């Protein structure tokens, strides 16, 4: 993992983690970064004060993404080859629960109120919604084909990129229902998605846009 000084816009260090690092997330406090190592069934915990790995958590096969609850007490890692999500207790750095979801889970995001975790099932057309209170599946929401990423807003919306449908599903997290599907263009293959800090814009990367 390259550590970039955002003011100098230069790499200030490199941290060795597990094999195939893919998704990563910073804890709400900014003290730690969790890295999903897709080829080594682990999540590396980086101390941002020292830029060293202070713990390695064993999870499922093919972890690809990770997201924290707003409290920072738990982190959710999607294991794409195990069809489940590991719930990591950040105090003990151990897996507190394992939640079975759909096929090939990929993107993961926690709502602003911390009540729900959204997981995209990329080999299908659904999003699994996990109750963070019980770590059980609340509803499963039908979206487009091959959902790969998800981002949530403070206002209670979840945006899901549907790779094979060339759409973005907009979910009302209060009602756990799709309110609209936005077409991003034929053959665009939308992939990554992010919301600006103000919550007024959603940016979508189109993997194969003409």
Coordinates of N, CA and C in Angstrom, one line a residue:
X1 N 0.9 -1.2 0.0 CA 0.0 0.0 0.0 C 0.9 1.2 0.0
X2 N 0.7 2.1 -1.0 CA 1.4 3.4 -1.0 C 0.7 4.4 -0.2
X3 N 1.5 5.1 0.6 CA 1.0 6.2 1.5 C 1.4 7.5 0.9
X4 N 0.4 8.3 0.5 CA 0.6 9.5 -0.3 C 0.4 10.7 0.6
X5 N 1.4 11.6 0.7 CA 1.2 12.9 1.3 C 0.4 13.8 0.4
X6 N -0.8 14.1 0.8 CA -1.8 14.8 -0.1 C -1.4 16.3 -0.3
X7 N -0.6 16.8 0.6 CA -0.1 18.2 0.4 C 1.0 18.2 -0.6
X8 N 2.0 17.3 -0.4 CA 3.1 17.3 -1.3 C 2.8 16.5 -2.6
X9 N 1.7 15.8 -2.6 CA 1.4 14.9 -3.7 C 2.5 14.0 -4.1
X10 N 3.0 13.4 -3.1 CA 4.1 12.4 -3.3 C 4.0 11.3 -2.3
X11 N 4.6 10.1 -2.8 CA 4.5 8.9 -1.9 C 5.5 9.1 -0.8
X12 N 5.0 9.0 0.5 CA 5.9 9.2 1.6 C 6.3 7.8 2.3
X13 N 5.7 6.7 1.8 CA 6.0 5.4 2.3 C 5.3 4.3 1.7
X14 N 5.7 3.1 1.9 CA 5.0 1.9 1.4 C 4.9 0.9 2.5
X15 N 3.7 0.3 2.6 CA 3.4 -0.6 3.7 C 3.2 -2.0 3.0
X16 N 3.9 -3.0 3.4 CA 3.7 -4.4 2.9 C 2.5 -5.0 3.6
X17 N 1.5 -5.5 2.9 CA 0.4 -6.1 3.4 C 0.3 -7.6 2.9
X18 N -0.9 -8.1 2.8 CA -1.1 -9.5 2.3 C -1.1 -9.5 0.7
X19 N -1.4 -10.7 0.2 CA -1.3 -10.8 -1.3 C -2.6 -10.3 -1.9
X20 N -2.4 -9.6 -3.0 CA -3.5 -9.0 -3.8 C -4.4 -8.0 -3.1
X21 N -3.8 -7.0 -2.4 CA -4.6 -6.0 -1.8 C -5.5 -5.3 -2.8
X22 N -6.8 -5.1 -2.3 CA -7.8 -4.6 -3.2 C -8.5 -3.4 -2.6
X23 N -9.6 -3.7 -1.9 CA -10.3 -2.6 -1.2 C -9.7 -2.2 0.1
X24 N -9.9 -0.9 0.4 CA -9.4 -0.5 1.7 C -10.3 0.6 2.2
X25 N -10.2 0.8 3.5 CA -11.1 1.9 4.2 C -10.4 2.4 5.4
X26 N -10.6 3.7 5.6 CA -10.0 4.3 6.8 C -11.1 4.3 7.9
X27 N -10.6 4.0 9.2 CA -11.5 4.1 10.3 C -12.0 5.5 10.5
X28 N -13.2 5.7 11.1 CA -13.7 7.0 11.3 C -12.8 8.0 12.0
X29 N -12.0 7.4 12.9 CA -11.0 8.2 13.7 C -9.8 8.6 12.8
X30 N -9.6 7.8 11.8 CA -8.4 8.0 10.9 C -7.1 7.4 11.5
X31 N -7.3 6.6 12.6 CA -6.1 6.0 13.2 C -5.7 4.7 12.5
X32 N -6.6 4.1 11.8 CA -6.3 2.8 11.2 C -6.9 2.7 9.7
X33 N -6.2 2.0 8.9 CA -6.7 1.6 7.6 C -6.7 0.1 7.5
X34 N -7.9 -0.4 7.0 CA -8.1 -1.8 6.9 C -8.0 -2.1 5.4
X35 N -7.2 -3.1 5.0 CA -6.9 -3.5 3.6 C -7.4 -4.9 3.4
X36 N -8.3 -5.1 2.4 CA -8.7 -6.5 2.0 C -7.7 -7.1 1.1
X37 N -7.1 -8.2 1.5 CA -6.1 -8.9 0.6 C -6.8 -10.0 -0.1
X38 N -7.1 -9.8 -1.3 CA -8.0 -10.8 -2.1 C -7.4 -12.1 -2.3
X39 N -6.0 -12.2 -2.3 CA -5.4 -13.5 -2.6 C -4.8 -14.2 -1.3
X40 N -5.1 -13.7 -0.1 CA -4.5 -14.3 1.1 C -5.5 -14.5 2.2
X41 N -6.9 -14.3 1.9 CA -7.9 -14.5 2.9 C -7.7 -13.7 4.2
X42 N -7.2 -12.5 4.1 CA -6.9 -11.7 5.3 C -7.2 -10.3 5.0
X43 N -7.4 -9.6 6.2 CA -7.5 -8.1 6.2 C -6.3 -7.6 7.0
X44 N -5.5 -6.7 6.4 CA -4.4 -6.1 7.1 C -4.9 -4.8 7.8
X45 N -4.4 -4.6 9.1 CA -4.7 -3.4 9.8 C -3.5 -2.5 9.9
X46 N -3.5 -1.4 9.3 CA -2.4 -0.4 9.2 C -2.6 0.7 10.3
X47 N -1.6 0.9 11.1 CA -1.6 2.0 12.0 C -1.1 3.2 11.3
X48 N -2.0 4.2 11.1 CA -1.6 5.4 10.3 C -0.6 6.3 11.0
X49 N -0.4 6.1 12.3 CA 0.6 6.9 13.0 C 2.0 6.4 12.7
X50 N 2.1 5.1 12.5 CA 3.4 4.6 12.2 C 3.6 4.0 10.8
X51 N 2.4 3.8 10.1 CA 2.4 3.2 8.8 C 3.0 1.8 8.9
X52 N 2.6 1.1 9.8 CA 3.0 -0.3 10.0 C 1.7 -1.2 10.2
X53 N 1.8 -2.5 9.8 CA 0.7 -3.4 10.0 C 0.8 -3.9 11.5
X54 N -0.3 -3.6 12.2 CA -0.4 -3.9 13.6 C -1.2 -5.2 13.9
X55 N -1.9 -5.6 12.9 CA -2.7 -6.9 13.0 C -3.1 -7.4 11.7
X56 N -3.3 -8.7 11.6 CA -3.8 -9.4 10.4 C -5.0 -10.2 10.8
X57 N -6.1 -10.0 10.2 CA -7.3 -10.7 10.5 C -7.7 -11.7 9.4
X58 N -7.8 -13.0 9.8 CA -8.2 -14.0 8.9 C -9.7 -13.9 8.6
X59 N -10.1 -13.9 7.3 CA -11.5 -13.8 6.9 C -11.8 -14.9 5.9
X60 N -12.7 -14.7 5.0 CA -13.1 -15.7 4.0 C -12.2 -15.7 2.8
X61 N -12.6 -16.4 1.8 CA -11.9 -16.5 0.5 C -12.2 -15.2 -0.3
X62 N -11.1 -14.6 -0.8 CA -11.3 -13.5 -1.8 C -11.9 -12.2 -1.2
X63 N -11.4 -11.7 -0.1 CA -11.9 -10.4 0.4 C -11.5 -9.3 -0.6
X64 N -12.5 -8.5 -1.0 CA -12.3 -7.5 -2.0 C -12.6 -6.1 -1.5
X65 N -13.5 -5.9 -0.5 CA -13.9 -4.6 -0.1 C -14.1 -4.6 1.4
X66 N -14.0 -3.4 2.0 CA -14.2 -3.3 3.5 C -14.9 -1.9 3.8
X67 N -15.7 -1.9 4.8 CA -16.4 -0.6 5.2 C -16.6 -0.7 6.7
X68 N -16.4 0.5 7.3 CA -16.6 0.7 8.7 C -18.0 1.1 9.1
X69 N -18.5 0.8 10.3 CA -19.7 1.4 10.8 C -19.3 2.8 11.3
X70 N -20.2 3.8 11.4 CA -19.9 5.1 11.8 C -19.2 5.2 13.1
X71 N -19.5 4.3 14.0 CA -18.9 4.3 15.3 C -17.4 3.8 15.3
X72 N -17.1 3.1 14.2 CA -15.8 2.5 14.1 C -15.6 1.2 14.9
X73 N -16.6 0.7 15.5 CA -16.5 -0.5 16.3 C -16.5 -1.8 15.5
X74 N -17.0 -1.7 14.3 CA -17.0 -2.9 13.4 C -16.6 -2.5 12.0
X75 N -16.0 -3.5 11.3 CA -15.7 -3.4 9.9 C -16.3 -4.6 9.1
X76 N -16.9 -4.3 8.0 CA -17.5 -5.4 7.2 C -16.6 -5.7 6.0
X77 N -16.2 -6.9 5.8 CA -15.4 -7.3 4.6 C -16.1 -8.3 3.8
X78 N -16.2 -7.9 2.5 CA -16.9 -8.8 1.5 C -16.0 -9.9 1.0
X79 N -16.3 -11.1 1.1 CA -15.5 -12.2 0.7 C -16.1 -12.8 -0.6
X80 N -15.6 -12.4 -1.8 CA -16.3 -12.7 -3.0 C -16.3 -14.2 -3.4
X81 N -15.3 -14.9 -2.9 CA -15.2 -16.4 -3.3 C -15.9 -17.2 -2.2
X82 N -16.2 -16.7 -1.1 CA -16.9 -17.4 0.0 C -18.4 -17.1 0.1
X83 N -18.8 -16.1 -0.7 CA -20.3 -15.7 -0.7 C -20.7 -15.3 0.7
X84 N -19.8 -14.6 1.4 CA -20.2 -14.2 2.7 C -19.5 -12.9 3.1
X85 N -19.8 -12.3 4.2 CA -19.3 -11.1 4.7 C -18.7 -11.3 6.1
X86 N -17.5 -11.0 6.4 CA -16.9 -11.1 7.7 C -17.1 -9.8 8.5
X87 N -17.6 -9.9 9.7 CA -17.8 -8.8 10.6 C -16.7 -8.7 11.6
X88 N -15.8 -7.7 11.4 CA -14.6 -7.7 12.3 C -14.9 -6.7 13.5
X89 N -14.6 -7.2 14.7 CA -14.6 -6.4 15.9 C -13.3 -5.7 15.9
X90 N -13.4 -4.3 15.8 CA -12.1 -3.6 15.7 C -11.4 -3.4 17.0
X91 N -12.0 -3.7 18.1 CA -11.4 -3.7 19.4 C -10.5 -4.9 19.6
X92 N -11.0 -6.1 19.2 CA -10.3 -7.3 19.4 C -9.5 -7.8 18.1
X93 N -9.9 -7.1 17.0 CA -9.3 -7.5 15.7 C -9.6 -9.0 15.4
X94 N -10.8 -9.4 15.7 CA -11.2 -10.8 15.4 C -12.6 -10.7 14.6
X95 N -12.9 -11.8 14.0 CA -14.2 -11.9 13.3 C -15.3 -12.2 14.3
X96 N -16.2 -11.3 14.4 CA -17.3 -11.5 15.4 C -18.5 -12.3 14.8
X97 N -18.6 -12.2 13.5 CA -19.7 -12.9 12.9 C -19.4 -13.1 11.4
X98 N -20.1 -14.1 10.8 CA -20.0 -14.3 9.3 C -21.4 -14.4 8.8
X99 N -21.7 -13.5 7.8 CA -23.0 -13.4 7.3 C -23.0 -13.9 5.8
X100 N -23.9 -14.9 5.6 CA -24.0 -15.5 4.2 C -24.9 -14.5 3.4
X101 N -24.3 -14.1 2.2 CA -25.1 -13.2 1.3 C -25.3 -13.9 0.0
X102 N -25.3 -13.1 -1.1 CA -25.5 -13.7 -2.4 C -24.2 -14.2 -3.1
X103 N -24.3 -14.3 -4.4 CA -23.1 -14.9 -5.1 C -22.1 -13.8 -5.5
X104 N -20.9 -14.1 -5.1 CA -19.7 -13.2 -5.4 C -19.9 -11.8 -4.9
X105 N -20.1 -11.6 -3.6 CA -20.3 -10.3 -3.0 C -19.0 -9.4 -3.3
X106 N -19.3 -8.1 -3.6 CA -18.1 -7.3 -3.9 C -18.2 -6.0 -3.1
X107 N -19.0 -5.0 -3.6 CA -19.0 -3.7 -2.9 C -19.7 -3.8 -1.6
X108 N -19.3 -3.0 -0.6 CA -19.9 -3.0 0.7 C -19.9 -1.5 1.2
X109 N -21.0 -1.1 1.8 CA -21.2 0.2 2.4 C -22.1 0.2 3.5
X110 N -21.9 1.0 4.6 CA -22.7 1.1 5.8 C -23.5 2.4 5.7
X111 N -24.7 2.4 6.0 CA -25.5 3.6 6.0 C -25.0 4.6 7.1
X112 N -25.4 5.9 6.9 CA -24.9 6.9 7.8 C -25.3 6.7 9.2
X113 N -26.5 6.1 9.4 CA -27.0 5.9 10.8 C -26.4 4.6 11.4
X114 N -25.7 3.9 10.6 CA -25.0 2.7 11.1 C -25.9 1.5 11.3
X115 N -27.2 1.6 10.8 CA -28.1 0.5 11.0 C -28.0 -0.6 10.0
X116 N -27.6 -0.3 8.8 CA -27.6 -1.3 7.7 C -26.3 -1.3 6.9
X117 N -26.0 -2.5 6.5 CA -24.8 -2.6 5.6 C -25.3 -3.2 4.2
X118 N -25.0 -2.5 3.2 CA -25.4 -2.9 1.8 C -24.2 -3.7 1.1
X119 N -24.5 -4.8 0.5 CA -23.5 -5.6 -0.1 C -24.0 -6.0 -1.5
X120 N -23.2 -5.7 -2.5 CA -23.6 -6.1 -3.9 C -23.2 -7.5 -4.2
X121 N -24.1 -8.3 -4.8 CA -23.8 -9.6 -5.2 C -23.6 -9.7 -6.7
X122 N -22.3 -9.6 -7.1 CA -22.0 -9.3 -8.5 C -22.3 -10.4 -9.5
X123 N -22.5 -11.7 -9.0 CA -22.9 -12.8 -9.9 C -24.4 -12.9 -9.8
X124 N -25.2 -11.9 -10.1 CA -26.6 -12.0 -10.0 C -27.2 -10.6 -10.2
X125 N -28.3 -10.3 -9.5 CA -28.9 -9.0 -9.7 C -29.6 -8.6 -8.4
X126 N -28.8 -8.7 -7.3 CA -29.4 -8.3 -6.0 C -28.4 -7.7 -5.1
X127 N -28.9 -7.0 -4.1 CA -28.1 -6.4 -3.0 C -28.6 -7.0 -1.7
X128 N -27.7 -7.5 -0.9 CA -28.0 -8.1 0.4 C -27.9 -6.9 1.4
X129 N -28.9 -6.8 2.3 CA -28.9 -5.8 3.3 C -28.8 -6.4 4.7
X130 N -27.7 -6.1 5.4 CA -27.4 -6.7 6.7 C -27.8 -5.8 7.8
X131 N -28.6 -6.3 8.7 CA -28.8 -5.5 10.0 C -27.6 -5.5 10.8
X132 N -27.0 -4.4 11.1 CA -25.8 -4.3 11.9 C -26.1 -4.7 13.4
X133 N -27.3 -4.6 13.8 CA -27.7 -4.9 15.2 C -27.6 -6.4 15.4
X134 N -28.0 -7.2 14.4 CA -28.1 -8.6 14.6 C -27.2 -9.4 13.7
X135 N -26.6 -8.7 12.7 CA -25.8 -9.4 11.7 C -26.5 -10.5 11.0
X136 N -27.7 -10.2 10.6 CA -28.5 -11.1 9.8 C -29.1 -10.3 8.6
X137 N -29.5 -11.0 7.6 CA -30.0 -10.4 6.4 C -31.4 -9.8 6.7
X138 N -31.5 -8.5 6.4 CA -32.8 -7.9 6.6 C -33.6 -8.2 5.3
X139 N -33.6 -7.3 4.3 CA -34.2 -7.7 3.0 C -33.1 -8.0 2.0
X140 N -33.4 -8.6 0.9 CA -32.6 -8.7 -0.3 C -33.3 -7.9 -1.4
X141 N -32.6 -6.9 -2.0 CA -33.2 -6.0 -2.9 C -32.8 -6.4 -4.4
X142 N -33.8 -6.5 -5.2 CA -33.5 -6.7 -6.7 C -33.0 -5.4 -7.3
X143 N -31.9 -5.5 -8.0 CA -31.4 -4.4 -8.8 C -31.1 -4.8 -10.2
X144 N -30.1 -4.2 -10.9 CA -29.8 -4.6 -12.2 C -28.9 -5.8 -12.2
X145 N -28.4 -6.1 -13.4 CA -27.6 -7.3 -13.6 C -26.1 -7.0 -13.3
X146 N -25.5 -7.8 -12.5 CA -24.1 -7.7 -12.1 C -23.8 -6.4 -11.3
X147 N -24.4 -6.2 -10.1 CA -24.1 -5.1 -9.3 C -22.7 -5.3 -8.7
X148 N -21.8 -4.2 -8.8 CA -20.5 -4.4 -8.4 C -20.0 -3.4 -7.3
X149 N -20.6 -2.3 -7.2 CA -20.2 -1.3 -6.2 C -21.4 -0.6 -5.6
X150 N -21.2 0.0 -4.4 CA -22.3 0.7 -3.8 C -21.7 1.8 -2.9
X151 N -22.4 2.9 -2.9 CA -22.1 4.1 -2.1 C -23.3 4.6 -1.4
X152 N -23.2 5.2 -0.2 CA -24.4 5.7 0.5 C -24.2 7.2 0.8
X153 N -25.3 7.9 0.9 CA -25.3 9.3 1.2 C -25.8 9.5 2.6
X154 N -25.5 10.7 3.2 CA -26.1 11.1 4.5 C -27.6 11.2 4.5
X155 N -28.1 11.5 3.3 CA -29.6 11.7 3.2 C -30.4 10.4 3.1
X156 N -29.7 9.2 3.1 CA -30.5 8.0 3.1 C -30.7 7.4 1.7
X157 N -29.7 7.5 0.8 CA -29.8 6.9 -0.5 C -28.6 6.0 -0.7
X158 N -28.8 4.9 -1.3 CA -27.7 4.0 -1.7 C -27.7 3.9 -3.2
X159 N -26.5 4.1 -3.8 CA -26.3 4.1 -5.3 C -25.5 2.8 -5.6
X160 N -26.1 2.0 -6.5 CA -25.5 0.7 -6.9 C -25.2 0.7 -8.4
X161 N -24.0 0.4 -8.8 CA -23.6 0.3 -10.2 C -23.9 -1.1 -10.7
X162 N -24.7 -1.2 -11.7 CA -25.1 -2.5 -12.3 C -24.3 -2.7 -13.6
X163 N -23.2 -3.4 -13.6 CA -22.3 -3.5 -14.7 C -22.9 -4.0 -16.0
X164 N -23.7 -5.0 -16.0 CA -24.2 -5.6 -17.2 C -25.5 -4.9 -17.7
X165 N -26.1 -4.1 -16.8 CA -27.4 -3.5 -17.2 C -27.1 -2.0 -17.6
X166 N -25.9 -1.5 -17.4 CA -25.6 -0.1 -17.7 C -26.5 0.9 -17.0
X167 N -26.8 0.5 -15.8 CA -27.6 1.4 -15.0 C -27.0 1.6 -13.6
X168 N -27.6 2.6 -12.9 CA -27.3 2.8 -11.4 C -28.6 2.7 -10.7
X169 N -28.8 1.8 -9.8 CA -30.0 1.7 -9.0 C -29.9 2.6 -7.8
X170 N -30.9 3.4 -7.6 CA -31.0 4.3 -6.4 C -32.0 3.8 -5.4
X171 N -31.4 3.4 -4.2 CA -32.2 2.8 -3.2 C -32.5 3.7 -2.1
X172 N -33.8 3.8 -1.6 CA -34.2 4.5 -0.4 C -33.9 3.6 0.7
X173 N -32.9 3.9 1.5 CA -32.4 3.0 2.6 C -33.4 2.9 3.7
X174 N -34.3 3.9 3.8 CA -35.4 3.9 4.8 C -36.4 2.9 4.5
X175 N -36.7 2.8 3.2 CA -37.8 1.8 2.8 C -37.1 0.5 2.2
X176 N -35.8 0.5 2.1 CA -35.1 -0.6 1.4 C -35.7 -1.0 0.1
X177 N -35.9 0.0 -0.8 CA -36.5 -0.2 -2.0 C -35.9 0.7 -3.1
X178 N -35.8 0.1 -4.3 CA -35.3 0.9 -5.4 C -36.3 2.0 -5.9
X179 N -35.9 3.2 -5.9 CA -36.8 4.3 -6.3 C -36.7 4.7 -7.8
X180 N -35.5 4.5 -8.3 CA -35.3 4.8 -9.7 C -34.0 4.1 -10.2
X181 N -34.0 3.8 -11.5 CA -32.7 3.2 -12.1 C -32.3 4.2 -13.2
X182 N -31.0 4.7 -13.0 CA -30.5 5.7 -13.9 C -29.6 5.1 -15.0
X183 N -30.0 5.3 -16.2 CA -29.2 4.7 -17.3 C -27.9 5.6 -17.6
X184 N -26.8 4.9 -17.6 CA -25.5 5.7 -17.8 C -25.0 5.6 -19.2
X185 N -25.7 4.8 -20.1 CA -25.3 4.8 -21.5 C -25.1 3.3 -21.9
X186 N -25.4 3.0 -23.2 CA -25.3 1.7 -23.7 C -23.8 1.3 -23.7
X187 N -23.6 0.1 -23.2 CA -22.2 -0.4 -23.2 C -21.2 0.3 -22.3
X188 N -21.8 1.1 -21.4 CA -20.9 1.8 -20.5 C -20.2 0.9 -19.4
X189 N -20.9 -0.1 -19.0 CA -20.4 -1.0 -17.9 C -20.0 -0.2 -16.7
X190 N -20.9 0.4 -16.0 CA -20.6 1.2 -14.8 C -20.0 0.3 -13.7
X191 N -19.0 0.8 -13.0 CA -18.2 0.0 -12.1 C -18.1 0.7 -10.7
X192 N -17.2 1.6 -10.6 CA -17.0 2.3 -9.3 C -18.0 3.4 -9.1
X193 N -18.3 3.7 -7.8 CA -19.2 4.8 -7.5 C -18.8 5.5 -6.2
X194 N -19.0 6.8 -6.2 CA -18.6 7.6 -5.0 C -19.5 8.8 -5.0
X195 N -19.7 9.3 -3.7 CA -20.6 10.4 -3.5 C -19.7 11.6 -3.0
X196 N -19.9 12.8 -3.5 CA -19.1 13.9 -3.0 C -19.5 14.2 -1.5
X197 N -18.7 14.9 -0.7 CA -18.9 15.1 0.7 C -20.2 15.9 1.0
X198 N -20.7 16.7 0.0 CA -21.9 17.5 0.2 C -23.1 16.6 0.0
X199 N -22.9 15.5 -0.7 CA -24.0 14.6 -1.0 C -24.9 15.0 -2.2
X200 N -24.3 16.0 -3.0 CA -25.1 16.5 -4.1 C -24.8 15.9 -5.4
X201 N -23.7 15.2 -5.5 CA -23.2 14.6 -6.8 C -22.8 13.1 -6.5
X202 N -23.1 12.3 -7.5 CA -22.6 10.9 -7.4 C -21.8 10.7 -8.7
X203 N -20.6 10.2 -8.5 CA -19.7 10.0 -9.6 C -19.6 8.5 -9.9
X204 N -19.7 8.1 -11.2 CA -19.7 6.7 -11.6 C -18.6 6.5 -12.7
X205 N -17.7 5.5 -12.4 CA -16.7 5.2 -13.5 C -17.4 4.2 -14.4
X206 N -17.3 4.5 -15.7 CA -17.8 3.6 -16.7 C -16.7 2.8 -17.4
X207 N -16.6 1.5 -17.1 CA -15.5 0.7 -17.4 C -15.3 0.6 -19.0
X208 N -16.3 0.6 -19.7 CA -16.2 0.4 -21.1 C -17.0 1.4 -22.0
X209 N -17.1 2.6 -21.4 CA -17.8 3.6 -22.1 C -17.2 4.0 -23.5
X210 N -18.0 4.0 -24.5 CA -17.5 4.3 -25.9 C -17.0 5.8 -25.9

